[in-house]
Coordinates of C-alpha atoms in Angstrom, one line a residue:
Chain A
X1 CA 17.2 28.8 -24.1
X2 CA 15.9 29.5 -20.7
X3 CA 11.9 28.8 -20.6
X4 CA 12.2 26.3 -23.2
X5 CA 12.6 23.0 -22.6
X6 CA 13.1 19.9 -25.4
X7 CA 13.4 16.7 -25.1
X8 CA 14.9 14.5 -25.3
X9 CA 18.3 16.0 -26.0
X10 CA 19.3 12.9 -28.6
X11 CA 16.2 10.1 -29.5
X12 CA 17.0 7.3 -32.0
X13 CA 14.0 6.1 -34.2
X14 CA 13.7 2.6 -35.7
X15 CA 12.2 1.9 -39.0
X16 CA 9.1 2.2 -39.6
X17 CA 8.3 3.7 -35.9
X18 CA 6.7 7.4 -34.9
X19 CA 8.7 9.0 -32.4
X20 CA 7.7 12.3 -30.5
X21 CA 9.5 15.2 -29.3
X22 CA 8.9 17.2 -26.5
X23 CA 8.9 21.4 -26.4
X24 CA 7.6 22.7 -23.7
X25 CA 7.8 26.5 -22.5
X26 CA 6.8 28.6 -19.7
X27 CA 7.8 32.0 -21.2
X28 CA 3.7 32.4 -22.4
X29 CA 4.3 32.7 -25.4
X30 CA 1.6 32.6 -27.9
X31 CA 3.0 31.0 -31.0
X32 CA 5.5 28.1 -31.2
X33 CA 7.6 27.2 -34.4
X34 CA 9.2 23.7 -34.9
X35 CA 12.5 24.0 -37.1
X36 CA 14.7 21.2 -38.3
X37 CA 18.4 21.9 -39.5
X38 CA 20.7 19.8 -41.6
X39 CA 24.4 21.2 -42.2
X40 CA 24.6 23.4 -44.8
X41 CA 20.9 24.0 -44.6
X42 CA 20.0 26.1 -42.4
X43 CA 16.7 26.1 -40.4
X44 CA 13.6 25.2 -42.4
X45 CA 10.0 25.7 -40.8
X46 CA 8.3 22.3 -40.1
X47 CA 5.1 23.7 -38.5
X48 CA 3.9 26.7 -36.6
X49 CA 1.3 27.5 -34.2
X50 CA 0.1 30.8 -33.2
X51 CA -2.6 29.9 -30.6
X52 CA -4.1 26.6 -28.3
X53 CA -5.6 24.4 -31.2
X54 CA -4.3 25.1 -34.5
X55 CA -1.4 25.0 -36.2
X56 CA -0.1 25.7 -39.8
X57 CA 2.1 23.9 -42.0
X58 CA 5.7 25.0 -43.2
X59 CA 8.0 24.5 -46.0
X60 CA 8.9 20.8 -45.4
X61 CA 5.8 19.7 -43.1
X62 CA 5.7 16.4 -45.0
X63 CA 5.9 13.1 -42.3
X64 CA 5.4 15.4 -39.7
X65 CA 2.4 16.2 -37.5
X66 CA 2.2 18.6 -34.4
X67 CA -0.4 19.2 -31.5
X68 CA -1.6 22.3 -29.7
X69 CA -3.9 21.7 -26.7
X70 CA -2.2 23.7 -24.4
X71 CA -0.1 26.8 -24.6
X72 CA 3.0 25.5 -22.7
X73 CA 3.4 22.8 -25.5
X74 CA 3.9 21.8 -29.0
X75 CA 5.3 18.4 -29.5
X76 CA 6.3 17.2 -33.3
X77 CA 5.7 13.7 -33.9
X78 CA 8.3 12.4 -36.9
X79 CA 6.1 9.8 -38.8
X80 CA 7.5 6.7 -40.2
X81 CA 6.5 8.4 -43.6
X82 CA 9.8 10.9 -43.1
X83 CA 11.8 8.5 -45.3
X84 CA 15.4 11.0 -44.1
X85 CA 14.3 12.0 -40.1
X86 CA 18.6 12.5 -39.2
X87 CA 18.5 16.0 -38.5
X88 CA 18.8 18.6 -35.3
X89 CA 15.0 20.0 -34.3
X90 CA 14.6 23.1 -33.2
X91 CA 11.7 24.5 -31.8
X92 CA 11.4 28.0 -30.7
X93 CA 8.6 30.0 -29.2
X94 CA 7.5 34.0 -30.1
X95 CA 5.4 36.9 -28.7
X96 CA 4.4 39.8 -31.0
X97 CA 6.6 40.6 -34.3
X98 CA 10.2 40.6 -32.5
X99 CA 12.6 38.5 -30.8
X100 CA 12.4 34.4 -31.4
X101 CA 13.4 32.4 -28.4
X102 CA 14.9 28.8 -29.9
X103 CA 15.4 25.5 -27.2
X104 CA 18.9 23.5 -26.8
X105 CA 17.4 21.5 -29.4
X106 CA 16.9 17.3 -30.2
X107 CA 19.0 15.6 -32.0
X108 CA 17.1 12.7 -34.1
X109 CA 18.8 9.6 -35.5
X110 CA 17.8 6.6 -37.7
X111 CA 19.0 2.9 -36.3
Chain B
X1 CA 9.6 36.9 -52.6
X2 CA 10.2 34.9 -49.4
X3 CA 13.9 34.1 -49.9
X4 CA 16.8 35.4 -48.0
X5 CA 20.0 35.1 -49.4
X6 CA 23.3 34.9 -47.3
X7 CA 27.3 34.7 -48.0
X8 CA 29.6 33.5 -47.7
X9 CA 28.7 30.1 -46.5
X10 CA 31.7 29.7 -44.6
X11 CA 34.4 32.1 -43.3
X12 CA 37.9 31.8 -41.7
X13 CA 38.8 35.2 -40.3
X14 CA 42.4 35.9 -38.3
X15 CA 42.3 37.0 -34.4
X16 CA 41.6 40.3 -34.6
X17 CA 40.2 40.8 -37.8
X18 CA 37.3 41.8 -39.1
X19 CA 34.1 39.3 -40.1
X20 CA 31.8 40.5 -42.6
X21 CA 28.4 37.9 -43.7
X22 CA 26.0 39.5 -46.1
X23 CA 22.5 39.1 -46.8
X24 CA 20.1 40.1 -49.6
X25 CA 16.2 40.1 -50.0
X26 CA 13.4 40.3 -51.8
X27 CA 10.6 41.1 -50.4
X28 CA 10.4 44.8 -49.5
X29 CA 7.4 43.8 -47.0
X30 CA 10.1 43.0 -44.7
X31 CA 10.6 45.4 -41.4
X32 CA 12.6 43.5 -39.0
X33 CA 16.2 41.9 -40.0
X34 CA 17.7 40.0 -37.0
X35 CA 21.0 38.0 -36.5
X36 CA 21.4 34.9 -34.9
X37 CA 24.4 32.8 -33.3
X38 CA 24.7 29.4 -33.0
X39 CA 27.8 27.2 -31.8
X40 CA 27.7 23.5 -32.1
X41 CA 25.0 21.3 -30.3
X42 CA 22.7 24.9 -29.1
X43 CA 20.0 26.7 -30.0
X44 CA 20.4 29.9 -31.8
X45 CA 20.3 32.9 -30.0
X46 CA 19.6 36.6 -31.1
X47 CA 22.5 38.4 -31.7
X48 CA 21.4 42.3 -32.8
X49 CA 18.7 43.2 -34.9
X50 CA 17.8 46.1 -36.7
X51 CA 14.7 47.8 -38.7
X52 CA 14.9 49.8 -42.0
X53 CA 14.4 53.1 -40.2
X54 CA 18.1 53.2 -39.6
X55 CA 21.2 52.5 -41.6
X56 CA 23.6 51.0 -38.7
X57 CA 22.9 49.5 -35.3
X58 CA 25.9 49.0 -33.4
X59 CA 26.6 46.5 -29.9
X60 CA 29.4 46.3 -28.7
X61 CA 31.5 44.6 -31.5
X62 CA 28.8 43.8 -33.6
X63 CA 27.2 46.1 -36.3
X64 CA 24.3 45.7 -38.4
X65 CA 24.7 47.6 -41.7
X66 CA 21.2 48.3 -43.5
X67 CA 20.8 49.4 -46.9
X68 CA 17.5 49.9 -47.9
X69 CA 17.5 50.6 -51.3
X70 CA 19.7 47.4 -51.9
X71 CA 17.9 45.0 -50.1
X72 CA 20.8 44.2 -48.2
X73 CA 22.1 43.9 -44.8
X74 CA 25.5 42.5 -43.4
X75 CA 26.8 42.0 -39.7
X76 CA 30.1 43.2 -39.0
X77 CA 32.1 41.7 -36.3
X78 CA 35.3 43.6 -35.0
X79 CA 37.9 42.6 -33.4
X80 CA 37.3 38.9 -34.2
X81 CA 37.6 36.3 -31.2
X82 CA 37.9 32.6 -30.8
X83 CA 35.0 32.7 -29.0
X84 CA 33.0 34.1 -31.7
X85 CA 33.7 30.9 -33.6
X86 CA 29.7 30.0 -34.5
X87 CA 27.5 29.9 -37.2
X88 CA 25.5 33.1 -37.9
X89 CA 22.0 32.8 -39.5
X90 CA 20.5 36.2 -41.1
X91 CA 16.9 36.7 -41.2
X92 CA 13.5 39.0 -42.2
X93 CA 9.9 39.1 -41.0
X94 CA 7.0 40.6 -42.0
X95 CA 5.0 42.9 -40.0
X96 CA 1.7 40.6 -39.2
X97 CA 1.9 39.2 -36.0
X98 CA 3.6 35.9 -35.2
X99 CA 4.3 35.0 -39.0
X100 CA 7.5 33.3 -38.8
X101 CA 11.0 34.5 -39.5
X102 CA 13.0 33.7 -43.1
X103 CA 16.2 32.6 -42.3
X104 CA 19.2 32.8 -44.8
X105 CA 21.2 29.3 -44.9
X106 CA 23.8 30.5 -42.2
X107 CA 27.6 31.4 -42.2
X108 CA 29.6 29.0 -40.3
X109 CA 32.5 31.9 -38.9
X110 CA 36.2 30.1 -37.8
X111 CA 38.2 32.9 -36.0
X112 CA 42.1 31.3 -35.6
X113 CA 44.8 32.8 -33.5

């Protein structure tokens, strides 16, 4: 996971509260890809971004929104409207058509 | 279309042995099928990957099998270690760009002395 940083590495949420977290690369990578993984699961696409200022949605986007201003980052803000948030987040980052770089990931938990 | 289908969902294999995961797909659009390993708490990292061009990609211990006309692909891992204990994800991607990679639902892999 060299070049990719997230944090932080575990981040409880209250209910009710928006909690944000952290990817930041400095591989210069163009697009960025936030995952979330539940056992049995396997990784499902939250949101991606391919350049600085926009973003597209996934497969489970839903209580989730992102940012883009700047290339080295792509934080995920979980919204209080993501009834389940427990999971492991993953994001990775991507050049060209190949090889997907993933961070040591954050692992999010409901008080 | 966009699905990636993998098996067995979880696999105990003995020291030495061989472990086999298998994938299917759909979409014939695909042109890149990599393999990712995970252990617990990390992110995944590639493990081999291989394009339809070729039948077999081998590294080391691990082998990619491809069969095109199947839609199919399975990783083969020989000699079977402890430390190979992890849970493998398969997965395709289309040729445009930066559109992001399908991932099968993973195998978790337990390799016991």
């Amino acid at each position: 996971d060299g070049g990719i940083t997230q944090s932080p590495k575990y981040l409880f949420r209250k209910e009710g509260q928006n909690v944000t977290l952290s990817c930041e690369q400095n591989l210069n990578h163009d697009a960025m890809y936030w995952y979330r993984q539940d056992p049995g699961q396997g990784l499902r696409l939250i949101y991606y971004s391919q350049i600085v200022n926009d973003f597209q949605k996934g497969d489970i986007a839903e209580g989730y929104s992102v940012s883009r201003e700047k290339k080295e980052s792509f934080p995920l803000t979980v919204t209080s409207a993501q009834k389940n948030p427990t999971a492991f987040y993953l994001c990775a980052t991507r050049t060209g058509h190949e090889k997907l770089f993933f961070g040591s990931g954050t692992q999010l938990s409901v008080l | 279309q966009q699905q990636v289908k993998q098996s067995p969902q979880s696999l105990i294999v003995q020291k030495g042995g061989i472990s086999i995961i298998n994938c299917a797909y759909e979409n014939t659009a695909f042109d890149y099928f990599p393999w990712y390993q995970q252990f617990p708490g990390k992110g995944p990292a590639l493990l081999i990957a291989i394009r339809p061009d070729v039948s077999e990609k081998k590294e080391g211990r691990f082998t990619i099998s491809f069969n095109k006309s199947a839609k199919q692909f399975s990783l083969h891992i020989m000699d079977s270690q402890p430390g190979d204990s992890a849970t493998y994800f398969c997965a395709a991607s289309r040729p445009s760009g930066n559109t992001p990679l399908v991932f099968g639902k993973g195998t978790r892999l337990s390799v016991i002395a």
